[in-house]
mmCIF file of N, CA, C and O in Angstrom:
data_model
loop_
_atom_site.group_PDB
_atom_site.id
_atom_site.type_symbol
_atom_site.label_atom_id
_atom_site.label_comp_id
_atom_site.label_asym_id
_atom_site.label_seq_id
_atom_site.Cartn_x
_atom_site.Cartn_y
_atom_site.Cartn_z
ATOM 1 N N MET E 1 -61.464 105.359 -97.528
ATOM 2 C CA MET E 1 -60.894 106.171 -96.475
ATOM 3 C C MET E 1 -60.598 107.555 -97.037
ATOM 4 O O MET E 1 -60.095 107.683 -98.131
ATOM 5 N N ARG E 2 -60.876 108.589 -96.279
ATOM 6 C CA ARG E 2 -60.613 109.963 -96.715
ATOM 7 C C ARG E 2 -59.661 110.629 -95.732
ATOM 8 O O ARG E 2 -59.824 110.509 -94.528
ATOM 9 N N ASP E 3 -58.678 111.320 -96.239
ATOM 10 C CA ASP E 3 -57.667 111.947 -95.392
ATOM 11 C C ASP E 3 -58.018 113.410 -95.154
ATOM 12 O O ASP E 3 -58.111 114.183 -96.106
ATOM 13 N N PRO E 4 -58.184 113.827 -93.890
ATOM 14 C CA PRO E 4 -58.554 115.217 -93.595
ATOM 15 C C PRO E 4 -57.443 116.221 -93.893
ATOM 16 O O PRO E 4 -57.696 117.413 -93.977
ATOM 17 N N ALA E 5 -56.210 115.778 -94.078
ATOM 18 C CA ALA E 5 -55.103 116.700 -94.356
ATOM 19 C C ALA E 5 -55.131 117.214 -95.793
ATOM 20 O O ALA E 5 -54.428 118.154 -96.122
ATOM 21 N N LEU E 6 -55.912 116.601 -96.637
ATOM 22 C CA LEU E 6 -55.976 117.043 -98.029
ATOM 23 C C LEU E 6 -56.741 118.349 -98.129
ATOM 24 O O LEU E 6 -57.596 118.609 -97.318
ATOM 25 N N PRO E 7 -56.528 119.210 -99.065
ATOM 26 C CA PRO E 7 -55.706 119.041 -100.269
ATOM 27 C C PRO E 7 -54.288 119.577 -100.135
ATOM 28 O O PRO E 7 -53.510 119.459 -101.071
ATOM 29 N N GLU E 8 -53.901 120.135 -99.014
ATOM 30 C CA GLU E 8 -52.599 120.798 -98.942
ATOM 31 C C GLU E 8 -51.408 119.850 -99.076
ATOM 32 O O GLU E 8 -50.306 120.295 -99.340
ATOM 33 N N GLN E 9 -51.617 118.556 -98.922
ATOM 34 C CA GLN E 9 -50.510 117.612 -99.050
ATOM 35 C C GLN E 9 -50.745 116.597 -100.165
ATOM 36 O O GLN E 9 -50.183 115.508 -100.148
ATOM 37 N N LEU E 10 -51.546 116.946 -101.141
ATOM 38 C CA LEU E 10 -51.878 116.012 -102.221
ATOM 39 C C LEU E 10 -50.659 115.398 -102.881
ATOM 40 O O LEU E 10 -50.645 114.216 -103.198
ATOM 41 N N TYR E 11 -49.648 116.178 -103.096
ATOM 42 C CA TYR E 11 -48.466 115.707 -103.805
ATOM 43 C C TYR E 11 -47.749 114.568 -103.084
ATOM 44 O O TYR E 11 -47.001 113.821 -103.690
ATOM 45 N N ARG E 12 -47.960 114.418 -101.795
ATOM 46 C CA ARG E 12 -47.250 113.407 -101.004
ATOM 47 C C ARG E 12 -47.928 112.049 -101.015
ATOM 48 O O ARG E 12 -47.328 111.064 -100.605
ATOM 49 N N TYR E 13 -49.180 111.976 -101.446
ATOM 50 C CA TYR E 13 -49.959 110.767 -101.279
ATOM 51 C C TYR E 13 -49.926 109.828 -102.477
ATOM 52 O O TYR E 13 -49.821 110.243 -103.618
ATOM 53 N N TYR E 14 -50.045 108.557 -102.164
ATOM 54 C CA TYR E 14 -50.198 107.503 -103.160
ATOM 55 C C TYR E 14 -51.526 107.725 -103.879
ATOM 56 O O TYR E 14 -52.544 107.978 -103.242
ATOM 57 N N GLN E 15 -51.506 107.646 -105.197
ATOM 58 C CA GLN E 15 -52.744 107.796 -105.981
ATOM 59 C C GLN E 15 -53.192 106.407 -106.417
ATOM 60 O O GLN E 15 -52.528 105.752 -107.207
ATOM 61 N N GLN E 16 -54.308 105.972 -105.868
ATOM 62 C CA GLN E 16 -54.841 104.661 -106.242
ATOM 63 C C GLN E 16 -55.507 104.770 -107.605
ATOM 64 O O GLN E 16 -56.367 105.628 -107.809
ATOM 65 N N PRO E 17 -55.123 103.914 -108.558
ATOM 66 C CA PRO E 17 -55.742 103.955 -109.891
ATOM 67 C C PRO E 17 -57.255 103.790 -109.805
ATOM 68 O O PRO E 17 -57.756 102.943 -109.078
ATOM 69 N N GLY E 18 -57.982 104.647 -110.504
ATOM 70 C CA GLY E 18 -59.437 104.572 -110.548
ATOM 71 C C GLY E 18 -60.159 105.246 -109.401
ATOM 72 O O GLY E 18 -61.379 105.214 -109.338
ATOM 73 N N SER E 19 -59.431 105.856 -108.470
ATOM 74 C CA SER E 19 -60.057 106.542 -107.337
ATOM 75 C C SER E 19 -59.662 108.012 -107.351
ATOM 76 O O SER E 19 -58.568 108.355 -107.788
ATOM 77 N N PRO E 20 -60.558 108.886 -106.858
ATOM 78 C CA PRO E 20 -60.186 110.302 -106.763
ATOM 79 C C PRO E 20 -59.019 110.490 -105.797
ATOM 80 O O PRO E 20 -58.824 109.686 -104.888
ATOM 81 N N MET E 21 -58.247 111.530 -105.993
ATOM 82 C CA MET E 21 -57.123 111.833 -105.114
ATOM 83 C C MET E 21 -57.619 112.007 -103.681
ATOM 84 O O MET E 21 -58.606 112.691 -103.434
ATOM 85 N N GLY E 22 -56.955 111.342 -102.753
ATOM 86 C CA GLY E 22 -57.322 111.440 -101.346
ATOM 87 C C GLY E 22 -58.374 110.449 -100.905
ATOM 88 O O GLY E 22 -58.798 110.463 -99.757
ATOM 89 N N VAL E 23 -58.802 109.562 -101.788
ATOM 90 C CA VAL E 23 -59.772 108.520 -101.451
ATOM 91 C C VAL E 23 -59.125 107.183 -101.774
ATOM 92 O O VAL E 23 -58.585 106.999 -102.863
ATOM 93 N N TRP E 24 -59.160 106.253 -100.820
ATOM 94 C CA TRP E 24 -58.568 104.937 -101.021
ATOM 95 C C TRP E 24 -59.591 103.866 -100.703
ATOM 96 O O TRP E 24 -60.320 103.948 -99.728
ATOM 97 N N VAL E 25 -59.637 102.838 -101.520
ATOM 98 C CA VAL E 25 -60.471 101.665 -101.278
ATOM 99 C C VAL E 25 -59.513 100.491 -101.157
ATOM 100 O O VAL E 25 -58.786 100.170 -102.105
ATOM 101 N N VAL E 26 -59.499 99.873 -99.988
ATOM 102 C CA VAL E 26 -58.557 98.788 -99.741
ATOM 103 C C VAL E 26 -59.041 97.544 -100.496
ATOM 104 O O VAL E 26 -60.134 97.055 -100.269
ATOM 105 N N PRO E 27 -58.201 97.048 -101.417
ATOM 106 C CA PRO E 27 -58.604 95.876 -102.187
ATOM 107 C C PRO E 27 -58.611 94.602 -101.339
ATOM 108 O O PRO E 27 -57.887 94.503 -100.343
ATOM 109 N N LYS E 28 -59.424 93.647 -101.743
ATOM 110 C CA LYS E 28 -59.501 92.359 -101.054
ATOM 111 C C LYS E 28 -58.108 91.732 -101.016
ATOM 112 O O LYS E 28 -57.355 91.797 -101.986
ATOM 113 N N GLY E 29 -57.753 91.151 -99.867
ATOM 114 C CA GLY E 29 -56.459 90.512 -99.712
ATOM 115 C C GLY E 29 -55.341 91.474 -99.357
ATOM 116 O O GLY E 29 -54.173 91.097 -99.336
ATOM 117 N N HIS E 30 -55.699 92.737 -99.069
ATOM 118 C CA HIS E 30 -54.716 93.751 -98.698
ATOM 119 C C HIS E 30 -55.157 94.440 -97.412
ATOM 120 O O HIS E 30 -56.321 94.358 -97.012
ATOM 121 N N TYR E 31 -54.225 95.162 -96.801
ATOM 122 C CA TYR E 31 -54.506 95.899 -95.578
ATOM 123 C C TYR E 31 -54.028 97.333 -95.719
ATOM 124 O O TYR E 31 -53.054 97.611 -96.418
ATOM 125 N N PHE E 32 -54.713 98.231 -95.027
ATOM 126 C CA PHE E 32 -54.273 99.617 -94.919
ATOM 127 C C PHE E 32 -53.402 99.678 -93.672
ATOM 128 O O PHE E 32 -53.855 99.393 -92.570
ATOM 129 N N ALA E 33 -52.134 100.020 -93.829
ATOM 130 C CA ALA E 33 -51.211 100.087 -92.697
ATOM 131 C C ALA E 33 -51.110 101.531 -92.216
ATOM 132 O O ALA E 33 -50.704 102.411 -92.955
ATOM 133 N N MET E 34 -51.499 101.762 -90.974
ATOM 134 C CA MET E 34 -51.424 103.094 -90.388
ATOM 135 C C MET E 34 -50.135 103.196 -89.600
ATOM 136 O O MET E 34 -49.805 102.301 -88.823
ATOM 137 N N GLY E 35 -49.406 104.289 -89.794
ATOM 138 C CA GLY E 35 -48.144 104.491 -89.082
ATOM 139 C C GLY E 35 -48.354 104.702 -87.601
ATOM 140 O O GLY E 35 -49.467 104.968 -87.134
ATOM 141 N N ASP E 36 -47.284 104.600 -86.840
ATOM 142 C CA ASP E 36 -47.369 104.733 -85.387
ATOM 143 C C ASP E 36 -47.475 106.179 -84.926
ATOM 144 O O ASP E 36 -47.767 106.450 -83.785
ATOM 145 N N ASN E 37 -47.252 107.110 -85.810
ATOM 146 C CA ASN E 37 -47.408 108.530 -85.499
ATOM 147 C C ASN E 37 -48.292 109.101 -86.604
ATOM 148 O O ASN E 37 -47.820 109.645 -87.587
ATOM 149 N N ARG E 38 -49.584 108.935 -86.452
ATOM 150 C CA ARG E 38 -50.556 109.157 -87.523
ATOM 151 C C ARG E 38 -50.295 110.344 -88.436
ATOM 152 O O ARG E 38 -50.400 110.231 -89.651
ATOM 153 N N ASP E 39 -49.931 111.488 -87.889
ATOM 154 C CA ASP E 39 -49.757 112.669 -88.726
ATOM 155 C C ASP E 39 -48.360 112.783 -89.322
ATOM 156 O O ASP E 39 -48.140 113.584 -90.217
ATOM 157 N N ASN E 40 -47.413 112.008 -88.847
ATOM 158 C CA ASN E 40 -46.025 112.121 -89.300
ATOM 159 C C ASN E 40 -45.438 110.760 -89.666
ATOM 160 O O ASN E 40 -44.277 110.495 -89.400
ATOM 161 N N SER E 41 -46.238 109.878 -90.232
ATOM 162 C CA SER E 41 -45.756 108.546 -90.583
ATOM 163 C C SER E 41 -45.891 108.304 -92.074
ATOM 164 O O SER E 41 -46.834 108.758 -92.703
ATOM 165 N N LEU E 42 -44.932 107.584 -92.599
ATOM 166 C CA LEU E 42 -45.071 107.087 -93.961
ATOM 167 C C LEU E 42 -45.778 105.750 -93.841
ATOM 168 O O LEU E 42 -45.251 104.809 -93.265
ATOM 169 N N ASP E 43 -46.994 105.678 -94.357
ATOM 170 C CA ASP E 43 -47.815 104.482 -94.232
ATOM 171 C C ASP E 43 -48.550 104.256 -95.544
ATOM 172 O O ASP E 43 -48.102 104.722 -96.588
ATOM 173 N N SER E 44 -49.655 103.544 -95.521
ATOM 174 C CA SER E 44 -50.374 103.212 -96.756
ATOM 175 C C SER E 44 -50.848 104.434 -97.530
ATOM 176 O O SER E 44 -51.096 104.339 -98.722
ATOM 177 N N ARG E 45 -50.956 105.585 -96.870
ATOM 178 C CA ARG E 45 -51.322 106.798 -97.595
ATOM 179 C C ARG E 45 -50.197 107.232 -98.519
ATOM 180 O O ARG E 45 -50.402 108.010 -99.442
ATOM 181 N N TYR E 46 -48.982 106.734 -98.285
ATOM 182 C CA TYR E 46 -47.814 107.124 -99.067
ATOM 183 C C TYR E 46 -47.347 106.020 -100.010
ATOM 184 O O TYR E 46 -46.979 106.283 -101.130
ATOM 185 N N TRP E 47 -47.312 104.764 -99.544
ATOM 186 C CA TRP E 47 -46.762 103.695 -100.366
ATOM 187 C C TRP E 47 -47.753 102.646 -100.802
ATOM 188 O O TRP E 47 -47.398 101.660 -101.417
ATOM 189 N N GLY E 48 -49.029 102.848 -100.525
ATOM 190 C CA GLY E 48 -50.053 101.901 -100.986
ATOM 191 C C GLY E 48 -50.403 100.854 -99.941
ATOM 192 O O GLY E 48 -50.052 100.971 -98.777
ATOM 193 N N PHE E 49 -51.092 99.829 -100.375
ATOM 194 C CA PHE E 49 -51.642 98.822 -99.463
ATOM 195 C C PHE E 49 -50.699 97.642 -99.281
ATOM 196 O O PHE E 49 -49.893 97.331 -100.147
ATOM 197 N N MET E 50 -50.829 96.973 -98.142
ATOM 198 C CA MET E 50 -49.971 95.844 -97.828
ATOM 199 C C MET E 50 -50.688 94.541 -98.167
ATOM 200 O O MET E 50 -51.787 94.291 -97.674
ATOM 201 N N PRO E 51 -50.051 93.699 -98.991
ATOM 202 C CA PRO E 51 -50.646 92.392 -99.284
ATOM 203 C C PRO E 51 -50.716 91.533 -98.014
ATOM 204 O O PRO E 51 -49.817 91.564 -97.174
ATOM 205 N N GLU E 52 -51.783 90.766 -97.893
ATOM 206 C CA GLU E 52 -51.986 89.929 -96.709
ATOM 207 C C GLU E 52 -50.805 88.984 -96.459
ATOM 208 O O GLU E 52 -50.425 88.755 -95.317
ATOM 209 N N GLN E 53 -50.186 88.478 -97.523
ATOM 210 C CA GLN E 53 -49.075 87.535 -97.328
ATOM 211 C C GLN E 53 -47.849 88.196 -96.687
ATOM 212 O O GLN E 53 -46.954 87.509 -96.222
ATOM 213 N N ASN E 54 -47.813 89.533 -96.632
ATOM 214 C CA ASN E 54 -46.698 90.229 -95.983
ATOM 215 C C ASN E 54 -46.861 90.348 -94.468
ATOM 216 O O ASN E 54 -45.936 90.772 -93.787
ATOM 217 N N LEU E 55 -48.032 90.016 -93.938
ATOM 218 C CA LEU E 55 -48.247 90.069 -92.481
ATOM 219 C C LEU E 55 -47.549 88.882 -91.833
ATOM 220 O O LEU E 55 -47.770 87.743 -92.212
ATOM 221 N N VAL E 56 -46.693 89.160 -90.866
ATOM 222 C CA VAL E 56 -45.941 88.084 -90.228
ATOM 223 C C VAL E 56 -46.165 88.029 -88.722
ATOM 224 O O VAL E 56 -45.633 87.163 -88.052
ATOM 225 N N GLY E 57 -46.913 88.951 -88.160
ATOM 226 C CA GLY E 57 -47.133 88.951 -86.721
ATOM 227 C C GLY E 57 -48.336 89.781 -86.358
ATOM 228 O O GLY E 57 -49.028 90.317 -87.212
ATOM 229 N N LYS E 58 -48.591 89.880 -85.095
ATOM 230 C CA LYS E 58 -49.727 90.636 -84.591
ATOM 231 C C LYS E 58 -49.233 91.576 -83.495
ATOM 232 O O LYS E 58 -48.486 91.159 -82.608
ATOM 233 N N ALA E 59 -49.639 92.840 -83.581
ATOM 234 C CA ALA E 59 -49.288 93.798 -82.527
ATOM 235 C C ALA E 59 -50.062 93.441 -81.266
ATOM 236 O O ALA E 59 -51.277 93.292 -81.297
ATOM 237 N N THR E 60 -49.355 93.278 -80.160
ATOM 238 C CA THR E 60 -50.010 92.881 -78.916
ATOM 239 C C THR E 60 -49.640 93.757 -77.731
ATOM 240 O O THR E 60 -50.185 93.599 -76.655
ATOM 241 N N PHE E 61 -48.691 94.669 -77.900
ATOM 242 C CA PHE E 61 -48.132 95.372 -76.768
ATOM 243 C C PHE E 61 -47.875 96.833 -77.134
ATOM 244 O O PHE E 61 -47.340 97.107 -78.202
ATOM 245 N N ILE E 62 -48.261 97.763 -76.283
ATOM 246 C CA ILE E 62 -47.972 99.181 -76.496
ATOM 247 C C ILE E 62 -46.687 99.494 -75.745
ATOM 248 O O ILE E 62 -46.631 99.399 -74.515
ATOM 249 N N TRP E 63 -45.645 99.850 -76.504
ATOM 250 C CA TRP E 63 -44.344 100.131 -75.914
ATOM 251 C C TRP E 63 -44.310 101.520 -75.280
ATOM 252 O O TRP E 63 -43.856 101.685 -74.163
ATOM 253 N N ILE E 64 -44.782 102.528 -76.007
ATOM 254 C CA ILE E 64 -44.792 103.909 -75.496
ATOM 255 C C ILE E 64 -45.953 104.645 -76.165
ATOM 256 O O ILE E 64 -46.353 104.307 -77.264
ATOM 257 N N SER E 65 -46.508 105.615 -75.496
ATOM 258 C CA SER E 65 -47.617 106.384 -76.050
ATOM 259 C C SER E 65 -47.464 107.839 -75.616
ATOM 260 O O SER E 65 -47.527 108.153 -74.428
ATOM 261 N N PHE E 66 -47.245 108.710 -76.593
ATOM 262 C CA PHE E 66 -47.027 110.124 -76.312
ATOM 263 C C PHE E 66 -48.280 110.955 -76.545
ATOM 264 O O PHE E 66 -49.168 110.565 -77.296
ATOM 265 N N THR E 67 -48.330 112.120 -75.925
ATOM 266 C CA THR E 67 -49.341 113.119 -76.238
ATOM 267 C C THR E 67 -48.653 114.244 -76.996
ATOM 268 O O THR E 67 -47.447 114.459 -76.859
ATOM 269 N N PHE E 68 -49.437 114.959 -77.801
ATOM 270 C CA PHE E 68 -48.915 116.058 -78.611
ATOM 271 C C PHE E 68 -49.816 117.270 -78.441
ATOM 272 O O PHE E 68 -51.018 117.138 -78.250
ATOM 273 N N ASN E 69 -49.233 118.452 -78.537
ATOM 274 C CA ASN E 69 -49.992 119.695 -78.453
ATOM 275 C C ASN E 69 -50.286 120.161 -79.871
ATOM 276 O O ASN E 69 -49.391 120.570 -80.592
ATOM 277 N N HIS E 70 -51.546 120.072 -80.266
ATOM 278 C CA HIS E 70 -51.944 120.480 -81.614
ATOM 279 C C HIS E 70 -52.594 121.861 -81.631
ATOM 280 O O HIS E 70 -53.251 122.236 -82.588
ATOM 281 N N ASP E 71 -52.395 122.626 -80.547
ATOM 282 C CA ASP E 71 -52.930 123.986 -80.466
ATOM 283 C C ASP E 71 -52.161 124.885 -81.431
ATOM 284 O O ASP E 71 -50.939 125.030 -81.343
ATOM 285 N N ALA E 72 -52.862 125.479 -82.372
ATOM 286 C CA ALA E 72 -52.229 126.304 -83.409
ATOM 287 C C ALA E 72 -51.479 127.497 -82.809
ATOM 288 O O ALA E 72 -50.510 127.974 -83.388
ATOM 289 N N GLY E 73 -51.878 127.964 -81.653
ATOM 290 C CA GLY E 73 -51.241 129.129 -81.062
ATOM 291 C C GLY E 73 -50.046 128.798 -80.182
ATOM 292 O O GLY E 73 -49.384 129.689 -79.661
ATOM 293 N N SER E 74 -49.735 127.526 -80.034
ATOM 294 C CA SER E 74 -48.648 127.122 -79.156
ATOM 295 C C SER E 74 -47.292 127.339 -79.813
ATOM 296 O O SER E 74 -47.131 127.191 -81.011
ATOM 297 N N MET E 75 -46.295 127.685 -78.998
ATOM 298 C CA MET E 75 -44.930 127.809 -79.497
ATOM 299 C C MET E 75 -44.247 126.443 -79.551
ATOM 300 O O MET E 75 -43.191 126.289 -80.133
ATOM 301 N N TRP E 76 -44.837 125.429 -78.918
ATOM 302 C CA TRP E 76 -44.308 124.073 -78.920
ATOM 303 C C TRP E 76 -44.624 123.441 -80.267
ATOM 304 O O TRP E 76 -45.775 123.393 -80.672
ATOM 305 N N PRO E 77 -43.629 122.931 -81.014
ATOM 306 C CA PRO E 77 -43.913 122.328 -82.330
ATOM 307 C C PRO E 77 -44.889 121.161 -82.210
ATOM 308 O O PRO E 77 -44.777 120.339 -81.295
ATOM 309 N N HIS E 78 -45.864 121.088 -83.111
ATOM 310 C CA HIS E 78 -46.917 120.071 -83.033
ATOM 311 C C HIS E 78 -46.374 118.652 -83.174
ATOM 312 O O HIS E 78 -47.004 117.705 -82.756
ATOM 313 N N TRP E 79 -45.201 118.465 -83.732
ATOM 314 C CA TRP E 79 -44.657 117.127 -83.960
ATOM 315 C C TRP E 79 -43.771 116.632 -82.831
ATOM 316 O O TRP E 79 -43.320 115.500 -82.839
ATOM 317 N N LEU E 80 -43.514 117.481 -81.829
ATOM 318 C CA LEU E 80 -42.742 117.045 -80.660
ATOM 319 C C LEU E 80 -43.701 116.621 -79.549
ATOM 320 O O LEU E 80 -44.662 117.317 -79.254
ATOM 321 N N PRO E 81 -43.443 115.477 -78.919
ATOM 322 C CA PRO E 81 -44.324 115.072 -77.827
ATOM 323 C C PRO E 81 -44.203 116.030 -76.646
ATOM 324 O O PRO E 81 -43.139 116.572 -76.386
ATOM 325 N N ASN E 82 -45.325 116.226 -75.960
ATOM 326 C CA ASN E 82 -45.305 117.092 -74.782
ATOM 327 C C ASN E 82 -45.693 116.335 -73.514
ATOM 328 O O ASN E 82 -45.855 116.926 -72.468
ATOM 329 N N GLY E 83 -45.842 115.031 -73.646
ATOM 330 C CA GLY E 83 -46.177 114.224 -72.483
ATOM 331 C C GLY E 83 -46.244 112.749 -72.846
ATOM 332 O O GLY E 83 -46.149 112.379 -74.009
ATOM 333 N N VAL E 84 -46.398 111.923 -71.820
ATOM 334 C CA VAL E 84 -46.493 110.479 -72.002
ATOM 335 C C VAL E 84 -47.816 110.015 -71.419
ATOM 336 O O VAL E 84 -48.209 110.442 -70.332
ATOM 337 N N ARG E 85 -48.503 109.125 -72.137
ATOM 338 C CA ARG E 85 -49.751 108.522 -71.635
ATOM 339 C C ARG E 85 -49.372 107.224 -70.916
ATOM 340 O O ARG E 85 -49.405 106.144 -71.487
ATOM 341 N N PHE E 86 -48.990 107.357 -69.648
ATOM 342 C CA PHE E 86 -48.525 106.200 -68.875
ATOM 343 C C PHE E 86 -49.590 105.128 -68.742
ATOM 344 O O PHE E 86 -49.260 103.938 -68.632
ATOM 345 N N ASN E 87 -50.861 105.502 -68.745
ATOM 346 C CA ASN E 87 -51.943 104.527 -68.588
ATOM 347 C C ASN E 87 -52.048 103.570 -69.779
ATOM 348 O O ASN E 87 -52.686 102.533 -69.684
ATOM 349 N N ARG E 88 -51.409 103.882 -70.910
ATOM 350 C CA ARG E 88 -51.469 103.018 -72.084
ATOM 351 C C ARG E 88 -50.240 102.111 -72.209
ATOM 352 O O ARG E 88 -50.289 101.094 -72.882
ATOM 353 N N ILE E 89 -49.138 102.462 -71.583
ATOM 354 C CA ILE E 89 -47.899 101.711 -71.742
ATOM 355 C C ILE E 89 -48.022 100.310 -71.147
ATOM 356 O O ILE E 89 -48.497 100.138 -70.036
ATOM 357 N N GLY E 90 -47.582 99.331 -71.921
ATOM 358 C CA GLY E 90 -47.563 97.948 -71.458
ATOM 359 C C GLY E 90 -48.869 97.202 -71.581
ATOM 360 O O GLY E 90 -48.934 96.028 -71.230
ATOM 361 N N ARG E 91 -49.902 97.856 -72.115
ATOM 362 C CA ARG E 91 -51.174 97.156 -72.258
ATOM 363 C C ARG E 91 -51.053 96.015 -73.249
ATOM 364 O O ARG E 91 -50.381 96.109 -74.253
ATOM 365 N N ILE E 92 -51.705 94.938 -72.945
ATOM 366 C CA ILE E 92 -51.731 93.768 -73.822
ATOM 367 C C ILE E 92 -53.116 93.701 -74.462
ATOM 368 O O ILE E 92 -54.124 93.884 -73.795
ATOM 369 N N HIS E 93 -53.118 93.457 -75.762
ATOM 370 C CA HIS E 93 -54.400 93.407 -76.498
ATOM 371 C C HIS E 93 -54.643 92.004 -76.986
ATOM 372 O O HIS E 93 -53.778 91.305 -77.363
#
């Protein structure tokens, strides 16, 4: 997996032994955990991979889903939601 935010945030990321900075290979028996707010979450890019034995449930329901304005020229901060995706709320997978 390659992170498009690199190299400006290299110092924040977990460095997997034997791999170049910003490249991760998920080892067998482990999972890459993605945070619920992809650009602002502490997830496997920060603390490493999750062992399979740590999985205790399955995500089946979307509680809330926000939209964000990532327009560089906007005065609205990119990390604050600017809307709700109502069509995704409550979906069962």
